[in-house]
Amino acid sequence: MDVKLEPSWKSHLEAEFTKPYFTKLTNFVKDEYANHTIYPAGNKIFYAFEATPFDKVEVVLLGQDPYHGAGQAHGLSFSVNDGVTTPPSLHNIYKEIRDDLGKPIPKSGNLTRWAEQGVLLLNATLTVRANTAGSHQKKGWEEFTDAAIKALSDQKENLVFLLWGAYAQKKGAIIDASKHLVLKAAHPSPFAADKGFFGCKHFSQANAYLKEHGKKEIDW
């Protein structure tokens, strides 16, 4: 795996590239791409880092896996390419934004516009086999993305972390909540959204916190 990481991220994460787990992960991922249909496309594996450089991160939205359906995943958590039907979880996110901030629901599920404003859309696992959710979990990606989260937590201040669902909340245990805003809620999937995601008002809370610390609010 040729890791062409955005320069500001590379300076924080390149120590990971020489660790044994990353060598094993690289071999696994190369083999998977050679023998199976894997998402996202190889040039989009690290797109979250490319779209939101380390120095620009203001909000972190943690996902779990890339989408495993054709044409959906493009390297940003919860996001899909233009022209792809908005997935149910993202539709529920849009509904909460509408109810929280009064914004209309967008027609596109492409969240690149968030990434460009400083929202790191990071999945815990950066690749997945087609039609097989969770197929690339526990192969090393989680250790790599933990390193990214820890670097942000340790070296930046006053970030907003959005942790939706038990998986994200467990992964977010390494975040220093004394210097960042950590917002937790149920996952926005149709199975859980009415158990604490709807009505969480995370988007207005995030913007209030950013404004309070002299930062630009996100245009959700």
PDB file of C-alpha atoms in Angstrom:
ATOM      1  CA  MET A   1       0.000   0.000   0.000  1.00  0.00           C
ATOM      2  CA  ASP A   2       1.576   3.239  -1.147  1.00  0.00           C
ATOM      3  CA  VAL A   3       0.716   5.643   1.647  1.00  0.00           C
ATOM      4  CA  LYS A   4       0.509   9.084   0.082  1.00  0.00           C
ATOM      5  CA  LEU A   5      -0.726  10.894   3.144  1.00  0.00           C
ATOM      6  CA  GLU A   6      -1.448  14.620   3.229  1.00  0.00           C
ATOM      7  CA  PRO A   7       1.773  16.270   4.521  1.00  0.00           C
ATOM      8  CA  SER A   8       0.488  17.674   7.828  1.00  0.00           C
ATOM      9  CA  TRP A   9      -0.998  14.286   8.707  1.00  0.00           C
ATOM     10  CA  LYS A  10       2.103  12.427   7.565  1.00  0.00           C
ATOM     11  CA  SER A  11       4.249  14.338  10.044  1.00  0.00           C
ATOM     12  CA  HIS A  12       2.007  13.058  12.868  1.00  0.00           C
ATOM     13  CA  LEU A  13       1.429   9.517  11.627  1.00  0.00           C
ATOM     14  CA  GLU A  14       4.484   8.361   9.696  1.00  0.00           C
ATOM     15  CA  ALA A  15       5.845   6.553  12.764  1.00  0.00           C
ATOM     16  CA  GLU A  16       2.911   4.150  12.301  1.00  0.00           C
ATOM     17  CA  PHE A  17       4.153   3.102   8.845  1.00  0.00           C
ATOM     18  CA  THR A  18       7.181   1.281  10.272  1.00  0.00           C
ATOM     19  CA  LYS A  19       5.317  -0.644  12.966  1.00  0.00           C
ATOM     20  CA  PRO A  20       4.746  -4.399  12.490  1.00  0.00           C
ATOM     21  CA  TYR A  21       0.946  -4.089  12.529  1.00  0.00           C
ATOM     22  CA  PHE A  22       1.048  -1.648   9.605  1.00  0.00           C
ATOM     23  CA  THR A  23       3.217  -3.965   7.530  1.00  0.00           C
ATOM     24  CA  LYS A  24       0.708  -6.785   8.095  1.00  0.00           C
ATOM     25  CA  LEU A  25      -2.182  -4.430   7.330  1.00  0.00           C
ATOM     26  CA  THR A  26      -0.512  -3.296   4.106  1.00  0.00           C
ATOM     27  CA  ASN A  27      -0.031  -6.878   2.929  1.00  0.00           C
ATOM     28  CA  PHE A  28      -3.626  -7.754   3.790  1.00  0.00           C
ATOM     29  CA  VAL A  29      -5.081  -4.739   1.982  1.00  0.00           C
ATOM     30  CA  LYS A  30      -2.956  -5.260  -1.132  1.00  0.00           C
ATOM     31  CA  ASP A  31      -4.066  -8.879  -1.318  1.00  0.00           C
ATOM     32  CA  GLU A  32      -7.728  -7.927  -0.869  1.00  0.00           C
ATOM     33  CA  TYR A  33      -7.625  -5.327  -3.647  1.00  0.00           C
ATOM     34  CA  ALA A  34      -5.881  -7.834  -5.932  1.00  0.00           C
ATOM     35  CA  ASN A  35      -8.423 -10.604  -5.377  1.00  0.00           C
ATOM     36  CA  HIS A  36     -11.758  -9.008  -4.421  1.00  0.00           C
ATOM     37  CA  THR A  37     -13.891  -5.955  -4.994  1.00  0.00           C
ATOM     38  CA  ILE A  38     -12.930  -3.534  -2.228  1.00  0.00           C
ATOM     39  CA  TYR A  39     -14.302  -0.115  -1.324  1.00  0.00           C
ATOM     40  CA  PRO A  40     -13.455   2.695  -1.552  1.00  0.00           C
ATOM     41  CA  ALA A  41     -11.276   2.914  -4.661  1.00  0.00           C
ATOM     42  CA  GLY A  42      -7.610   2.598  -3.780  1.00  0.00           C
ATOM     43  CA  ASN A  43      -6.927   6.288  -4.367  1.00  0.00           C
ATOM     44  CA  LYS A  44      -9.647   7.223  -1.845  1.00  0.00           C
ATOM     45  CA  ILE A  45      -8.498   5.096   1.119  1.00  0.00           C
ATOM     46  CA  PHE A  46      -6.924   8.115   2.839  1.00  0.00           C
ATOM     47  CA  TYR A  47      -9.276  10.740   1.408  1.00  0.00           C
ATOM     48  CA  ALA A  48     -10.515  11.855   4.849  1.00  0.00           C
ATOM     49  CA  PHE A  49      -6.984  13.002   5.677  1.00  0.00           C
ATOM     50  CA  GLU A  50      -6.517  14.640   2.280  1.00  0.00           C
ATOM     51  CA  ALA A  51      -9.811  16.522   2.489  1.00  0.00           C
ATOM     52  CA  THR A  52      -9.204  17.739   6.057  1.00  0.00           C
ATOM     53  CA  PRO A  53      -5.525  18.395   6.843  1.00  0.00           C
ATOM     54  CA  PHE A  54      -4.425  18.022  10.477  1.00  0.00           C
ATOM     55  CA  ASP A  55      -4.027  21.771  10.908  1.00  0.00           C
ATOM     56  CA  LYS A  56      -7.564  22.426   9.640  1.00  0.00           C
ATOM     57  CA  VAL A  57      -9.458  19.913  11.837  1.00  0.00           C
ATOM     58  CA  GLU A  58     -12.108  21.491  14.075  1.00  0.00           C
ATOM     59  CA  VAL A  59     -14.673  18.677  14.362  1.00  0.00           C
ATOM     60  CA  VAL A  60     -14.203  14.892  14.247  1.00  0.00           C
ATOM     61  CA  LEU A  61     -17.114  12.657  13.211  1.00  0.00           C
ATOM     62  CA  LEU A  62     -16.279   9.013  13.808  1.00  0.00           C
ATOM     63  CA  GLY A  63     -17.776   6.273  11.670  1.00  0.00           C
ATOM     64  CA  GLN A  64     -17.156   2.535  11.700  1.00  0.00           C
ATOM     65  CA  ASP A  65     -16.802   0.996   8.207  1.00  0.00           C
ATOM     66  CA  PRO A  66     -16.964   2.385   4.672  1.00  0.00           C
ATOM     67  CA  TYR A  67     -20.217   1.662   2.864  1.00  0.00           C
ATOM     68  CA  HIS A  68     -19.967  -1.739   1.181  1.00  0.00           C
ATOM     69  CA  GLY A  69     -22.388  -1.181  -1.699  1.00  0.00           C
ATOM     70  CA  ALA A  70     -21.300  -0.313  -5.246  1.00  0.00           C
ATOM     71  CA  GLY A  71     -20.541   3.357  -5.867  1.00  0.00           C
ATOM     72  CA  GLN A  72     -21.181   4.523  -2.312  1.00  0.00           C
ATOM     73  CA  ALA A  73     -17.928   4.814  -0.346  1.00  0.00           C
ATOM     74  CA  HIS A  74     -15.464   7.538  -1.293  1.00  0.00           C
ATOM     75  CA  GLY A  75     -13.300   7.788   1.806  1.00  0.00           C
ATOM     76  CA  LEU A  76     -15.415   9.988   4.092  1.00  0.00           C
ATOM     77  CA  SER A  77     -17.514   8.571   6.937  1.00  0.00           C
ATOM     78  CA  PHE A  78     -21.287   8.720   6.368  1.00  0.00           C
ATOM     79  CA  SER A  79     -20.753  10.365   2.953  1.00  0.00           C
ATOM     80  CA  VAL A  80     -21.609   9.088  -0.531  1.00  0.00           C
ATOM     81  CA  ASN A  81     -20.793  10.346  -3.992  1.00  0.00           C
ATOM     82  CA  ASP A  82     -23.078  12.769  -5.782  1.00  0.00           C
ATOM     83  CA  GLY A  83     -25.918  10.973  -7.537  1.00  0.00           C
ATOM     84  CA  VAL A  84     -25.984   8.098  -5.035  1.00  0.00           C
ATOM     85  CA  THR A  85     -29.131   7.671  -2.939  1.00  0.00           C
ATOM     86  CA  THR A  86     -28.636   9.141   0.532  1.00  0.00           C
ATOM     87  CA  PRO A  87     -28.189   6.206   2.946  1.00  0.00           C
ATOM     88  CA  PRO A  88     -30.650   5.913   5.871  1.00  0.00           C
ATOM     89  CA  SER A  89     -28.169   6.963   8.583  1.00  0.00           C
ATOM     90  CA  LEU A  90     -27.166  10.073   6.672  1.00  0.00           C
ATOM     91  CA  HIS A  91     -30.800  10.887   5.963  1.00  0.00           C
ATOM     92  CA  ASN A  92     -31.420  10.800   9.717  1.00  0.00           C
ATOM     93  CA  ILE A  93     -28.405  13.074  10.259  1.00  0.00           C
ATOM     94  CA  TYR A  94     -29.923  15.514   7.780  1.00  0.00           C
ATOM     95  CA  LYS A  95     -33.275  15.318   9.604  1.00  0.00           C
ATOM     96  CA  GLU A  96     -31.584  16.182  12.913  1.00  0.00           C
ATOM     97  CA  ILE A  97     -29.806  19.138  11.271  1.00  0.00           C
ATOM     98  CA  ARG A  98     -33.147  20.321   9.902  1.00  0.00           C
ATOM     99  CA  ASP A  99     -34.791  20.073  13.326  1.00  0.00           C
ATOM    100  CA  ASP A 100     -31.777  21.526  15.175  1.00  0.00           C
ATOM    101  CA  LEU A 101     -30.782  24.344  12.836  1.00  0.00           C
ATOM    102  CA  GLY A 102     -33.771  24.776  10.515  1.00  0.00           C
ATOM    103  CA  LYS A 103     -31.818  23.862   7.385  1.00  0.00           C
ATOM    104  CA  PRO A 104     -33.491  22.076   4.464  1.00  0.00           C
ATOM    105  CA  ILE A 105     -32.471  18.487   3.756  1.00  0.00           C
ATOM    106  CA  PRO A 106     -29.854  18.457   0.936  1.00  0.00           C
ATOM    107  CA  LYS A 107     -30.435  16.417  -2.202  1.00  0.00           C
ATOM    108  CA  SER A 108     -26.835  15.126  -2.224  1.00  0.00           C
ATOM    109  CA  GLY A 109     -25.232  12.841   0.342  1.00  0.00           C
ATOM    110  CA  ASN A 110     -21.746  14.098  -0.513  1.00  0.00           C
ATOM    111  CA  LEU A 111     -20.220  15.577   2.655  1.00  0.00           C
ATOM    112  CA  THR A 112     -17.038  16.904   1.063  1.00  0.00           C
ATOM    113  CA  ARG A 113     -18.294  20.411   1.866  1.00  0.00           C
ATOM    114  CA  TRP A 114     -18.126  19.526   5.581  1.00  0.00           C
ATOM    115  CA  ALA A 115     -14.629  18.089   5.216  1.00  0.00           C
ATOM    116  CA  GLU A 116     -13.444  21.288   3.535  1.00  0.00           C
ATOM    117  CA  GLN A 117     -14.670  23.277   6.543  1.00  0.00           C
ATOM    118  CA  GLY A 118     -12.664  21.227   9.020  1.00  0.00           C
ATOM    119  CA  VAL A 119     -14.913  18.257   9.784  1.00  0.00           C
ATOM    120  CA  LEU A 120     -12.749  15.122   9.774  1.00  0.00           C
ATOM    121  CA  LEU A 121     -15.040  12.355   8.517  1.00  0.00           C
ATOM    122  CA  LEU A 122     -13.056   9.396   9.798  1.00  0.00           C
ATOM    123  CA  ASN A 123     -14.034   5.743   9.694  1.00  0.00           C
ATOM    124  CA  ALA A 124     -12.358   3.432  12.209  1.00  0.00           C
ATOM    125  CA  THR A 125     -11.716   0.987   9.360  1.00  0.00           C
ATOM    126  CA  LEU A 126     -10.710   2.525   6.034  1.00  0.00           C
ATOM    127  CA  THR A 127     -11.517  -0.341   3.649  1.00  0.00           C
ATOM    128  CA  VAL A 128     -14.167  -3.040   3.263  1.00  0.00           C
ATOM    129  CA  ARG A 129     -14.940  -5.963   0.961  1.00  0.00           C
ATOM    130  CA  ALA A 130     -17.984  -5.492  -1.294  1.00  0.00           C
ATOM    131  CA  ASN A 131     -21.271  -6.510   0.324  1.00  0.00           C
ATOM    132  CA  THR A 132     -19.496  -7.739   3.478  1.00  0.00           C
ATOM    133  CA  ALA A 133     -19.832  -5.307   6.373  1.00  0.00           C
ATOM    134  CA  GLY A 134     -17.001  -5.480   8.898  1.00  0.00           C
ATOM    135  CA  SER A 135     -14.815  -7.629   6.660  1.00  0.00           C
ATOM    136  CA  HIS A 136     -11.689  -5.503   7.235  1.00  0.00           C
ATOM    137  CA  GLN A 137     -12.137  -4.952  10.954  1.00  0.00           C
ATOM    138  CA  LYS A 138      -9.403  -6.094  13.369  1.00  0.00           C
ATOM    139  CA  LYS A 139      -6.748  -6.143  10.647  1.00  0.00           C
ATOM    140  CA  GLY A 140      -4.872  -3.074  11.872  1.00  0.00           C
ATOM    141  CA  TRP A 141      -6.903  -0.117  10.660  1.00  0.00           C
ATOM    142  CA  GLU A 142      -8.289   0.536  14.136  1.00  0.00           C
ATOM    143  CA  GLU A 143      -4.783   0.976  15.525  1.00  0.00           C
ATOM    144  CA  PHE A 144      -3.933   3.435  12.758  1.00  0.00           C
ATOM    145  CA  THR A 145      -7.086   5.508  13.238  1.00  0.00           C
ATOM    146  CA  ASP A 146      -6.598   5.435  17.022  1.00  0.00           C
ATOM    147  CA  ALA A 147      -3.196   7.031  16.414  1.00  0.00           C
ATOM    148  CA  ALA A 148      -4.870   9.766  14.366  1.00  0.00           C
ATOM    149  CA  ILE A 149      -7.441  10.445  17.089  1.00  0.00           C
ATOM    150  CA  LYS A 150      -4.785  10.482  19.808  1.00  0.00           C
ATOM    151  CA  ALA A 151      -2.633  12.913  17.824  1.00  0.00           C
ATOM    152  CA  LEU A 152      -5.581  15.280  17.502  1.00  0.00           C
ATOM    153  CA  SER A 153      -6.541  14.939  21.163  1.00  0.00           C
ATOM    154  CA  ASP A 154      -2.987  15.427  22.435  1.00  0.00           C
ATOM    155  CA  GLN A 155      -1.751  18.136  20.094  1.00  0.00           C
ATOM    156  CA  LYS A 156      -4.795  20.301  19.468  1.00  0.00           C
ATOM    157  CA  GLU A 157      -7.268  22.091  21.729  1.00  0.00           C
ATOM    158  CA  ASN A 158     -10.972  22.864  21.644  1.00  0.00           C
ATOM    159  CA  LEU A 159     -11.998  20.320  19.021  1.00  0.00           C
ATOM    160  CA  VAL A 160     -15.499  18.853  18.874  1.00  0.00           C
ATOM    161  CA  PHE A 161     -15.764  15.060  18.766  1.00  0.00           C
ATOM    162  CA  LEU A 162     -19.101  13.575  17.654  1.00  0.00           C
ATOM    163  CA  LEU A 163     -19.418  10.022  18.959  1.00  0.00           C
ATOM    164  CA  TRP A 164     -22.601   8.317  17.829  1.00  0.00           C
ATOM    165  CA  GLY A 165     -23.307   4.786  18.996  1.00  0.00           C
ATOM    166  CA  ALA A 166     -21.458   2.441  21.325  1.00  0.00           C
ATOM    167  CA  TYR A 167     -18.671   1.654  18.869  1.00  0.00           C
ATOM    168  CA  ALA A 168     -17.643   5.288  18.366  1.00  0.00           C
ATOM    169  CA  GLN A 169     -17.960   6.021  22.065  1.00  0.00           C
ATOM    170  CA  LYS A 170     -15.659   3.136  22.966  1.00  0.00           C
ATOM    171  CA  LYS A 171     -13.118   4.249  20.360  1.00  0.00           C
ATOM    172  CA  GLY A 172     -13.335   7.796  21.690  1.00  0.00           C
ATOM    173  CA  ALA A 173     -12.227   6.757  25.184  1.00  0.00           C
ATOM    174  CA  ILE A 174      -8.705   7.996  24.343  1.00  0.00           C
ATOM    175  CA  ILE A 175      -9.923  11.590  23.831  1.00  0.00           C
ATOM    176  CA  ASP A 176      -8.985  14.102  26.535  1.00  0.00           C
ATOM    177  CA  ALA A 177     -12.405  15.514  27.419  1.00  0.00           C
ATOM    178  CA  SER A 178     -10.820  18.203  29.615  1.00  0.00           C
ATOM    179  CA  LYS A 179      -9.597  20.111  26.535  1.00  0.00           C
ATOM    180  CA  HIS A 180     -12.173  19.143  23.906  1.00  0.00           C
ATOM    181  CA  LEU A 181     -15.957  18.937  23.609  1.00  0.00           C
ATOM    182  CA  VAL A 182     -17.047  15.296  23.400  1.00  0.00           C
ATOM    183  CA  LEU A 183     -20.681  14.859  22.352  1.00  0.00           C
ATOM    184  CA  LYS A 184     -22.286  11.418  22.608  1.00  0.00           C
ATOM    185  CA  ALA A 185     -25.590  10.116  21.298  1.00  0.00           C
ATOM    186  CA  ALA A 186     -27.216   7.008  19.856  1.00  0.00           C
ATOM    187  CA  HIS A 187     -26.220   6.027  16.329  1.00  0.00           C
ATOM    188  CA  PRO A 188     -28.280   7.704  13.574  1.00  0.00           C
ATOM    189  CA  SER A 189     -29.160   4.378  11.923  1.00  0.00           C
ATOM    190  CA  PRO A 190     -32.895   3.616  11.606  1.00  0.00           C
ATOM    191  CA  PHE A 191     -32.470   0.975  14.333  1.00  0.00           C
ATOM    192  CA  ALA A 192     -31.237   3.455  16.942  1.00  0.00           C
ATOM    193  CA  ALA A 193     -31.940   7.049  15.905  1.00  0.00           C
ATOM    194  CA  ASP A 194     -35.096   7.348  18.012  1.00  0.00           C
ATOM    195  CA  LYS A 195     -33.205   6.109  21.085  1.00  0.00           C
ATOM    196  CA  GLY A 196     -31.302   9.341  21.612  1.00  0.00           C
ATOM    197  CA  PHE A 197     -29.972  10.601  18.298  1.00  0.00           C
ATOM    198  CA  PHE A 198     -33.031  12.569  17.291  1.00  0.00           C
ATOM    199  CA  GLY A 199     -33.147  15.622  19.502  1.00  0.00           C
ATOM    200  CA  CYS A 200     -29.447  15.475  20.487  1.00  0.00           C
ATOM    201  CA  LYS A 201     -28.840  18.953  19.010  1.00  0.00           C
ATOM    202  CA  HIS A 202     -25.175  18.171  18.456  1.00  0.00           C
ATOM    203  CA  PHE A 203     -24.894  20.520  15.490  1.00  0.00           C
ATOM    204  CA  SER A 204     -25.966  23.637  17.347  1.00  0.00           C
ATOM    205  CA  GLN A 205     -23.873  22.593  20.357  1.00  0.00           C
ATOM    206  CA  ALA A 206     -20.816  22.099  18.166  1.00  0.00           C
ATOM    207  CA  ASN A 207     -21.230  25.508  16.564  1.00  0.00           C
ATOM    208  CA  ALA A 208     -21.792  27.229  19.913  1.00  0.00           C
ATOM    209  CA  TYR A 209     -18.579  25.685  21.251  1.00  0.00           C
ATOM    210  CA  LEU A 210     -16.566  26.656  18.167  1.00  0.00           C
ATOM    211  CA  LYS A 211     -17.896  30.229  18.326  1.00  0.00           C
ATOM    212  CA  GLU A 212     -17.133  30.426  22.053  1.00  0.00           C
ATOM    213  CA  HIS A 213     -13.506  29.548  21.301  1.00  0.00           C
ATOM    214  CA  GLY A 214     -13.140  32.092  18.506  1.00  0.00           C
ATOM    215  CA  LYS A 215     -13.543  29.601  15.677  1.00  0.00           C
ATOM    216  CA  LYS A 216     -15.712  29.668  12.590  1.00  0.00           C
ATOM    217  CA  GLU A 217     -19.010  27.809  12.841  1.00  0.00           C
ATOM    218  CA  ILE A 218     -19.632  24.891  10.477  1.00  0.00           C
ATOM    219  CA  ASP A 219     -22.206  25.410   7.731  1.00  0.00           C
ATOM    220  CA  TRP A 220     -23.934  22.071   8.231  1.00  0.00           C
TER     221      TRP A 220
END
